[in-house]
PDB file of C-alpha atoms in Angstrom:
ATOM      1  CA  UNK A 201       0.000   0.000   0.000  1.00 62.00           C
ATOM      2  CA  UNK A 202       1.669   2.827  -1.193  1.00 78.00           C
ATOM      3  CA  UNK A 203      -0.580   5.487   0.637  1.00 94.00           C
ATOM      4  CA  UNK A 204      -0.175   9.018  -1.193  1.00 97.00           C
ATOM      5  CA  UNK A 205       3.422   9.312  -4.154  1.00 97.00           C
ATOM      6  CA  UNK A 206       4.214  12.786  -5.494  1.00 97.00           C
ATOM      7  CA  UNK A 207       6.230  13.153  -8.506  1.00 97.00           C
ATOM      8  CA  UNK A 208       8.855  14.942  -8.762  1.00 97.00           C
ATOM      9  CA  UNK A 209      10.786  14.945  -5.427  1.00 96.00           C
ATOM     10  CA  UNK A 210      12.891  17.584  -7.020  1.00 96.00           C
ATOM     11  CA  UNK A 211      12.794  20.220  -9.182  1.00 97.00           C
ATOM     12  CA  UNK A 212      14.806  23.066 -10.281  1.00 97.00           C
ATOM     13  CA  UNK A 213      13.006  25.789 -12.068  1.00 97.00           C
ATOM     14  CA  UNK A 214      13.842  29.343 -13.850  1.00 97.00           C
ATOM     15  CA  UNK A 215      11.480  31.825 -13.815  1.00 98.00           C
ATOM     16  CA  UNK A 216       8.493  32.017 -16.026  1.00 97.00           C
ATOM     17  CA  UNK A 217       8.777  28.456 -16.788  1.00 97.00           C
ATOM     18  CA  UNK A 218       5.888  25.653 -16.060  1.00 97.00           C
ATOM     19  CA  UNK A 219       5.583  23.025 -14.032  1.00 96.00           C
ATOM     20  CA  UNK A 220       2.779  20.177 -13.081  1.00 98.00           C
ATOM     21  CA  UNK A 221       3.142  18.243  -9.471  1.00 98.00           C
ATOM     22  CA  UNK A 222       1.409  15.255  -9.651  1.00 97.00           C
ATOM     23  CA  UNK A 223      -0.327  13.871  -6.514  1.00 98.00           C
ATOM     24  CA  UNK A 224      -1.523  10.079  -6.283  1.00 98.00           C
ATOM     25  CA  UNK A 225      -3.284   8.428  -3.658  1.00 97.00           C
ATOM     26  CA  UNK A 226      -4.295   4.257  -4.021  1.00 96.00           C
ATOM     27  CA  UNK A 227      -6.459   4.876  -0.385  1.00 95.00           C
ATOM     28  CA  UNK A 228     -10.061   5.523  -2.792  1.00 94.00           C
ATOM     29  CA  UNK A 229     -10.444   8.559  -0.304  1.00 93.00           C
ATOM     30  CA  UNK A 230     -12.755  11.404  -1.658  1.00 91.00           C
ATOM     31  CA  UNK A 231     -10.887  14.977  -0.169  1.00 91.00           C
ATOM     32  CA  UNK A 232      -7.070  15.689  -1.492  1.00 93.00           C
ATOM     33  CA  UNK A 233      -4.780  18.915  -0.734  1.00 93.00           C
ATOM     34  CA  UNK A 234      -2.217  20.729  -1.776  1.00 96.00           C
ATOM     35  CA  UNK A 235      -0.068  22.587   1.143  1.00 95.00           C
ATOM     36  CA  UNK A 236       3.377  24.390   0.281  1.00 96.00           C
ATOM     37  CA  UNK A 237       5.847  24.804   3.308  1.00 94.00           C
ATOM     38  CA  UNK A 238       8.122  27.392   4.203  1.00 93.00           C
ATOM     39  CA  UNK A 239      10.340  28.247   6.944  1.00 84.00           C
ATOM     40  CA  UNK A 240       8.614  29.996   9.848  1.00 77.00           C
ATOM     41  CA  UNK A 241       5.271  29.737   7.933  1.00 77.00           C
ATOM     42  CA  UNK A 242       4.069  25.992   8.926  1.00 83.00           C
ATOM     43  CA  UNK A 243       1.987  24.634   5.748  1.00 89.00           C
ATOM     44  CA  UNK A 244      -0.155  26.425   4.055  1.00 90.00           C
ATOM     45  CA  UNK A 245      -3.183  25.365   2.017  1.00 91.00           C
ATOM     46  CA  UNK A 246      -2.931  25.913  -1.679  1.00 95.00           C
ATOM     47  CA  UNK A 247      -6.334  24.199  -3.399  1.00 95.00           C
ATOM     48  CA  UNK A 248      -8.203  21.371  -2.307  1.00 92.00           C
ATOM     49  CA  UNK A 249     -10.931  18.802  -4.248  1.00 93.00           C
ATOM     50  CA  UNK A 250     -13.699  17.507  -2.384  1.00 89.00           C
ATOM     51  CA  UNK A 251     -14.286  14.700  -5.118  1.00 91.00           C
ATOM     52  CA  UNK A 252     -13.260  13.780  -8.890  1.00 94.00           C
ATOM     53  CA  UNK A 253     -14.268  16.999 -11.025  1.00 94.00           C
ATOM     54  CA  UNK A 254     -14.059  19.410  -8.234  1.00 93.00           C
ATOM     55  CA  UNK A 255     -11.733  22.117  -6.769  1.00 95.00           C
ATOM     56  CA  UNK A 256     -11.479  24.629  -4.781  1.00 92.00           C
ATOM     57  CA  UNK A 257      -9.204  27.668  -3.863  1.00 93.00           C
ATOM     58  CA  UNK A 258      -8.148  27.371  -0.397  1.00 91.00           C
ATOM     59  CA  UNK A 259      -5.461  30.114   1.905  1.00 89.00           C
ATOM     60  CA  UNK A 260      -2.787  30.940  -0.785  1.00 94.00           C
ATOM     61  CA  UNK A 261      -4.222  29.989  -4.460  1.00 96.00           C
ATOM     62  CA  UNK A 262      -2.661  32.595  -6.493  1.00 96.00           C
ATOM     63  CA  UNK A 263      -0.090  31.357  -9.194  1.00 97.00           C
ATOM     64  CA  UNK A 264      -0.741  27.776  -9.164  1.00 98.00           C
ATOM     65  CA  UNK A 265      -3.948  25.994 -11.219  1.00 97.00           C
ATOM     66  CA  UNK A 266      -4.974  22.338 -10.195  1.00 98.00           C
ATOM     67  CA  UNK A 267      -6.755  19.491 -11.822  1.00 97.00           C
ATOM     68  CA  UNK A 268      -8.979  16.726 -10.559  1.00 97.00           C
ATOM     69  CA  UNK A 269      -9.581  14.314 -13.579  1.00 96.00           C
ATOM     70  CA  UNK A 270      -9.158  11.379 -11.641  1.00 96.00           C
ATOM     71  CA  UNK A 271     -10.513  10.366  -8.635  1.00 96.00           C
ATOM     72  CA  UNK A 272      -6.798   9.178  -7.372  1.00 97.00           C
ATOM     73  CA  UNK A 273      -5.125  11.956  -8.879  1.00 97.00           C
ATOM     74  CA  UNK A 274      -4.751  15.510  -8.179  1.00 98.00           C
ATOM     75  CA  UNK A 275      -2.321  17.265 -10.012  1.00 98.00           C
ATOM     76  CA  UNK A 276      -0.794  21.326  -9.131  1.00 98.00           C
ATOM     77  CA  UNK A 277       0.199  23.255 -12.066  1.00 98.00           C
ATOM     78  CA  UNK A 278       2.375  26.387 -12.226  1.00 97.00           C
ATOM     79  CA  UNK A 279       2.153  28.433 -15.381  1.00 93.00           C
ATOM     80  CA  UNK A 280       4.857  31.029 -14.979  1.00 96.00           C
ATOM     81  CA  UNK A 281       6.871  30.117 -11.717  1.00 97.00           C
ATOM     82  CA  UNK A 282       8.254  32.819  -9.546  1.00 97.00           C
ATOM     83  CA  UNK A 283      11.128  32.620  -6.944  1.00 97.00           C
ATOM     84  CA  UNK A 284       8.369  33.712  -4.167  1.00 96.00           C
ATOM     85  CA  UNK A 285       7.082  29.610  -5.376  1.00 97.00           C
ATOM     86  CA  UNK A 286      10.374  28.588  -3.957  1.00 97.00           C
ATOM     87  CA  UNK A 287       8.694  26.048  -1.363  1.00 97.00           C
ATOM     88  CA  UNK A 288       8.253  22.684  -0.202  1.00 97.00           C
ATOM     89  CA  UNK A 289       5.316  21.467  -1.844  1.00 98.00           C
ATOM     90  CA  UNK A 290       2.615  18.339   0.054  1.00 97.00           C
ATOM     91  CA  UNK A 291      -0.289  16.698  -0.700  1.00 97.00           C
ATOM     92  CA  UNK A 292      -2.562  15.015   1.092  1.00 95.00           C
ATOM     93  CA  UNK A 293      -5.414  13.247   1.580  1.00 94.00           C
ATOM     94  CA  UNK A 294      -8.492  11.980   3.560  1.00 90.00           C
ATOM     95  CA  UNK A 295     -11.409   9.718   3.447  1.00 87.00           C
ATOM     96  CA  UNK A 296     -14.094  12.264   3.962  1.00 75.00           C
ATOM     97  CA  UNK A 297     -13.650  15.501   6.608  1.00 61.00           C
ATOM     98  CA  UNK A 298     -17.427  15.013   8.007  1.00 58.00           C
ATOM     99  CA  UNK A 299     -16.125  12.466  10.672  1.00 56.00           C
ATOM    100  CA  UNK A 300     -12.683  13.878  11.027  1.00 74.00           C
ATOM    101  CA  UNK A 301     -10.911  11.785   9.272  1.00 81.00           C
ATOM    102  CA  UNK A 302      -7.133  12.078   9.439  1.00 88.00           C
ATOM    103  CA  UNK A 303      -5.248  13.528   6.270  1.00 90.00           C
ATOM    104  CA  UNK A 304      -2.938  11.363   4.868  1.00 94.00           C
ATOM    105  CA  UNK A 305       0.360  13.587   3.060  1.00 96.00           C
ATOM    106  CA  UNK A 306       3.292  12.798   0.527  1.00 97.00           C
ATOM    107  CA  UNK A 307       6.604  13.091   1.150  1.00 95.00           C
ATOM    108  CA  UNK A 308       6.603  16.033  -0.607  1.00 96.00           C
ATOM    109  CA  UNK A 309       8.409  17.957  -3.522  1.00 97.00           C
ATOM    110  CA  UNK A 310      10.822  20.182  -3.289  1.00 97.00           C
ATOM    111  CA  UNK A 311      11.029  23.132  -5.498  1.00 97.00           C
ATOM    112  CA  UNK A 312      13.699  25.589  -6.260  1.00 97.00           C
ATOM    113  CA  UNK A 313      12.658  28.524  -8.627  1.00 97.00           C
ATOM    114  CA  UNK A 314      15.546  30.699 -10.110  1.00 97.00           C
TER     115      UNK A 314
ATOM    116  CA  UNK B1135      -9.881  30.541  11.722  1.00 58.00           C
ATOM    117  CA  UNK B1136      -9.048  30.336  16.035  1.00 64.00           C
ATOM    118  CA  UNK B1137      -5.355  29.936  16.323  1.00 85.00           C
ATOM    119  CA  UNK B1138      -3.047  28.029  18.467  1.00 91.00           C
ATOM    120  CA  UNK B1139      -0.072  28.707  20.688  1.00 93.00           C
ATOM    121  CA  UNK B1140       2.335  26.190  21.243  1.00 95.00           C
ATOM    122  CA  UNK B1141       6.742  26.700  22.595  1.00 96.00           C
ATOM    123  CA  UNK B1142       8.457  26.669  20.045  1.00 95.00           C
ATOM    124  CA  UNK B1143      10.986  23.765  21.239  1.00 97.00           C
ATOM    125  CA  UNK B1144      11.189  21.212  24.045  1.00 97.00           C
ATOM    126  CA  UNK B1145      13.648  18.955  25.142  1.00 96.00           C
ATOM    127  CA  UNK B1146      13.158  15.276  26.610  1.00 96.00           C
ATOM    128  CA  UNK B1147      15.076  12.518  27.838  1.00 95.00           C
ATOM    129  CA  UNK B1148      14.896   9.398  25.972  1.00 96.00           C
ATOM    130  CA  UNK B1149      12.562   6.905  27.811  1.00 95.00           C
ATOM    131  CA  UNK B1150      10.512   9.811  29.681  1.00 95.00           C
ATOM    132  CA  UNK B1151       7.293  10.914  29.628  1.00 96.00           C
ATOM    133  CA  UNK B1152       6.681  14.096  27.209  1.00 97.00           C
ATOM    134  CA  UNK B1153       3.941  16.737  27.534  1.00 98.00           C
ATOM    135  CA  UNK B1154       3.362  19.148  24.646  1.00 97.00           C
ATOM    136  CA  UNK B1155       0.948  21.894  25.882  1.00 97.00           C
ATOM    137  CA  UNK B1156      -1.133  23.898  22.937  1.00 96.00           C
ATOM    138  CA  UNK B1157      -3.125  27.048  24.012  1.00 95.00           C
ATOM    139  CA  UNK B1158      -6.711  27.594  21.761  1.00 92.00           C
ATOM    140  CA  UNK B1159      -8.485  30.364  23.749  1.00 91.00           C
ATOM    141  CA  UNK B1160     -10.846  31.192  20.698  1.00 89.00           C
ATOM    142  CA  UNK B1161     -11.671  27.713  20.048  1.00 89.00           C
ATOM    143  CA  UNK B1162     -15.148  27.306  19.251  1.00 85.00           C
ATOM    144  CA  UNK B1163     -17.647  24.848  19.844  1.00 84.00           C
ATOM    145  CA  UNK B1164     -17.484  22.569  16.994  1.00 82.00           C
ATOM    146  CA  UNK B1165     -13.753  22.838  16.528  1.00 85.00           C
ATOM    147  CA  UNK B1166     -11.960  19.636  16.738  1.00 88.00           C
ATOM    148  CA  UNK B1167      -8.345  19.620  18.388  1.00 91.00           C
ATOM    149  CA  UNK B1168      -5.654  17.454  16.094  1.00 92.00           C
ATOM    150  CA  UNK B1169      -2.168  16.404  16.595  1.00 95.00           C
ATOM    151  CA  UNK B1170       0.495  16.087  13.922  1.00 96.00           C
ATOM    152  CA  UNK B1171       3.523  15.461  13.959  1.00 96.00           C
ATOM    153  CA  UNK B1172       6.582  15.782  10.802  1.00 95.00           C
ATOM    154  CA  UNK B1173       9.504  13.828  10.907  1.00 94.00           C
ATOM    155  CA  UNK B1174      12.642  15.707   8.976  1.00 89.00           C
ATOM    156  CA  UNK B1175      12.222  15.325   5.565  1.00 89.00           C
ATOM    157  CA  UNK B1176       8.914  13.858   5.402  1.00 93.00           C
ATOM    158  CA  UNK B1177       5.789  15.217   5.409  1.00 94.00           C
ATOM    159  CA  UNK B1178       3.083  15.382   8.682  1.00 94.00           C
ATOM    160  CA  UNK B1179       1.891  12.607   9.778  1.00 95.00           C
ATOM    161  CA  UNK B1180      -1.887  12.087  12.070  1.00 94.00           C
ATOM    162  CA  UNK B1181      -1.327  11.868  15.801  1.00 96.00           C
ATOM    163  CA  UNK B1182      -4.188  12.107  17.107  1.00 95.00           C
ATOM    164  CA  UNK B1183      -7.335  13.856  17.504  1.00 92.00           C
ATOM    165  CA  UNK B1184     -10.666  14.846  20.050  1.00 92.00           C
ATOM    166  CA  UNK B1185     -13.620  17.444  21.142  1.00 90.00           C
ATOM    167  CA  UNK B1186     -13.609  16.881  24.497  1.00 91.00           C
ATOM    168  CA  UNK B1187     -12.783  14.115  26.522  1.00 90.00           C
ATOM    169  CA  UNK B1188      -9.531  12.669  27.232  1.00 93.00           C
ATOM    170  CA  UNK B1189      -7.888  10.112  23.723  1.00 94.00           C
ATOM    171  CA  UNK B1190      -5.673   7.351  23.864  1.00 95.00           C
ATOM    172  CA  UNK B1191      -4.545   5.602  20.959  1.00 93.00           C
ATOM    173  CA  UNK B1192      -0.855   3.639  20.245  1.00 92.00           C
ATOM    174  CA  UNK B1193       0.895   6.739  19.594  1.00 91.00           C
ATOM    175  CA  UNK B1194      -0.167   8.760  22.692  1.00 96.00           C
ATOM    176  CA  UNK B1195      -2.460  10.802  24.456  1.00 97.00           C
ATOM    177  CA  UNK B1196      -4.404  13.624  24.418  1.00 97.00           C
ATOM    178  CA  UNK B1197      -5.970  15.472  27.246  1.00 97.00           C
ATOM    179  CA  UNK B1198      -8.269  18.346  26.619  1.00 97.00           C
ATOM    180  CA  UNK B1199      -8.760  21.095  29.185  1.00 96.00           C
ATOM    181  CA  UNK B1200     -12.903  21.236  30.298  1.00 95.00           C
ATOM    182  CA  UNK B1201     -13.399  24.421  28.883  1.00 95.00           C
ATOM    183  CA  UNK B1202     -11.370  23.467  25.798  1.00 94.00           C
ATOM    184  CA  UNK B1203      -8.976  26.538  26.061  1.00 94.00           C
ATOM    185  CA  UNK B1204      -6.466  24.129  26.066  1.00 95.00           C
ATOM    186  CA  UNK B1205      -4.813  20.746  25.315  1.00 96.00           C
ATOM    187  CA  UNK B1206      -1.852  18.605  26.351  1.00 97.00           C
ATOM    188  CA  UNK B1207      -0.451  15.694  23.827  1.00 97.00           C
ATOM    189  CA  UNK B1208       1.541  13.253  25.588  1.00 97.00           C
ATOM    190  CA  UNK B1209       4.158  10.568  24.715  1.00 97.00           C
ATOM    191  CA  UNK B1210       4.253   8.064  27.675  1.00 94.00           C
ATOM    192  CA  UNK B1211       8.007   7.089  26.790  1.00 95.00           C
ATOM    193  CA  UNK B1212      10.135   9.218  24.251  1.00 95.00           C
ATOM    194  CA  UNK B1213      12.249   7.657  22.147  1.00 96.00           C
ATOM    195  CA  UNK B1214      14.453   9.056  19.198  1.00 95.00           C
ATOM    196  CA  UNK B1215      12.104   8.263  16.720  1.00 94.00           C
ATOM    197  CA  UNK B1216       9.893  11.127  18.348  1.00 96.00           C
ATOM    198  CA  UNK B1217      11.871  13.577  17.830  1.00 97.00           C
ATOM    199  CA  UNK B1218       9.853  16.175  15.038  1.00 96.00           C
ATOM    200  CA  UNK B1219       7.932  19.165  15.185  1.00 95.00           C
ATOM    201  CA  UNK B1220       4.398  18.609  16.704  1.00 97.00           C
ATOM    202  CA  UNK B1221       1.579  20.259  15.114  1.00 95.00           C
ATOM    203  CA  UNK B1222      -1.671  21.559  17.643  1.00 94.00           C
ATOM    204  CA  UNK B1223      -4.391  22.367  15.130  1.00 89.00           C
ATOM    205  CA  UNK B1224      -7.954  23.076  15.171  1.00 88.00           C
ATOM    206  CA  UNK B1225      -9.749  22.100  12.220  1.00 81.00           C
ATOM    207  CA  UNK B1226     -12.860  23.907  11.251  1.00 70.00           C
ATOM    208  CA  UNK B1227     -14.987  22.762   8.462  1.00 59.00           C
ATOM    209  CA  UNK B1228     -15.422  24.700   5.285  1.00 54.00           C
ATOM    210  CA  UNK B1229     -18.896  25.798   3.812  1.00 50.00           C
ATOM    211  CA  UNK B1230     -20.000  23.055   2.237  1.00 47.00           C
ATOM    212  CA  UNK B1231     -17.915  20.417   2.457  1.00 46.00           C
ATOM    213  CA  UNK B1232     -14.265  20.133   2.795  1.00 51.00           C
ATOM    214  CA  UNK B1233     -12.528  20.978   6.201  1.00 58.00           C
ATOM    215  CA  UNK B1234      -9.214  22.733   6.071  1.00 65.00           C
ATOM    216  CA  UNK B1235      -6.080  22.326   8.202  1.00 72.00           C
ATOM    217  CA  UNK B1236      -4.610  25.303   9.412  1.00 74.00           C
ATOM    218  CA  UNK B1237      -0.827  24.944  10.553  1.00 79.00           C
ATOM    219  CA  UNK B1238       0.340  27.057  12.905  1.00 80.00           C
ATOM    220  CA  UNK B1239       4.916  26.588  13.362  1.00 82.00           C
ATOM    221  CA  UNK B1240       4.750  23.480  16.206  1.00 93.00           C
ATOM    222  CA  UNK B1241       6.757  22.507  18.821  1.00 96.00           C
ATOM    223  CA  UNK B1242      10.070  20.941  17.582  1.00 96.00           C
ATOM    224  CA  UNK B1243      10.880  18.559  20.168  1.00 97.00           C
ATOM    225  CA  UNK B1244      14.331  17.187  20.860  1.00 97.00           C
ATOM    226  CA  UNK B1245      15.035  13.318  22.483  1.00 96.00           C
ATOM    227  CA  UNK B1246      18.310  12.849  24.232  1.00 94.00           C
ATOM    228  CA  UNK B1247      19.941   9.807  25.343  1.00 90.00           C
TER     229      UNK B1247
END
């Protein structure tokens, strides 16, 4: 059981170039999340997707798109990347939220924008 | 969103009991209290979680101040594989649907032999 993968682990980036994160989860939950992490900032939500077709914009959405196509995946896209998306970047996800269920996260992916 | 106040860093011996103390004075009613915690170089991982009574599970416990102004995660026995930052969050729901985490910095706590 794999749990949730993220692809790449690393990535170097220079500015205004594009990027997709991919996000997979084998668990069949419903809710998935993108956070980015940065020092003195704890994680901070990015989008979410409540089920297969849907997202939503969640604390810090600007600059980065995502997609939902499939119910396991749940991919993060940045179209022009700026240094400020220098950032550890996690996903996660969870069974349903209604009873509280825990969130499952990646390992995460690191990226480096020049 | 209510907040949370945890130190920034504690310090245990290895084998010792370990109390990590979060402070959620604007906690409201329906706000659940979770524990994380994040290993280096991996990402958080589900502690534990609870309204209002006291929660055991393998990993530890959580006790939850009656009027919920407060909680208190402890690890019975520390080892070194405890040592990571420890996340006190409250999560809210969303409209709708979805509930968010909000992540406040943690307590990084440090096992010694």
């Amino acid at each position: 059981n794999a749990g949730v993968t993220q692809t790449p682990k690393f990535r170097v980036l220079k500015t205004g170039q594009s990027m997709t994160l991919l996000c997979a989860q084998d668990m069949n939950h419903e809710y998935m999340y993108w956070y980015r992490q940065d020092p003195g900032m704890g994680l901070r939500l990015i989008h979410y997707s409540v089920g297969e077709g849907t997202t939503a914009k969640g604390e810090v959405p600007d600059g980065y798109n995502v997609s939902r196509l499939k119910k396991q995946n749940f991919l993060l896209g940045l179209e022009s990347a700026a240094p400020s998306q220098t950032s550890v970047y996690f996903c996660a996800s969870s069974l349903r939220t209604g009873d509280n269920s825990p969130l499952h996260f990646g390992n995460g992916t690191r990226l480096t924008v020049t | 969103d209510a907040k949370t106040t945890q130190p920034n860093s504690m310090e245990s011996n290895e084998e010792e009991p370990v109390h990590l103390p979060c402070n959620h004075s604007t906690i409201s009613g329906t706000d659940y209290i979770h524990w994380y915690r994040q290993l280096p170089s991996q990402g958080p991982e589900y502690v534990i979680h609870g309204l209002t009574s006291n929660v055991n599970n393998r990993m530890a416990s959580l006790a939850i101040a009656e009027d919920r102004k407060s909680s208190t995660l402890i690890l019975h026995r520390a080892t070194l594989r405890d040592a990571a930052v420890y996340y006190c969050i409250l999560r809210a729901s969303l409209t709708g649907t979805a509930s968010k985490l909000t992540f406040g910095t943690g307590t990084r706590l440090q096992v010694t032999l």
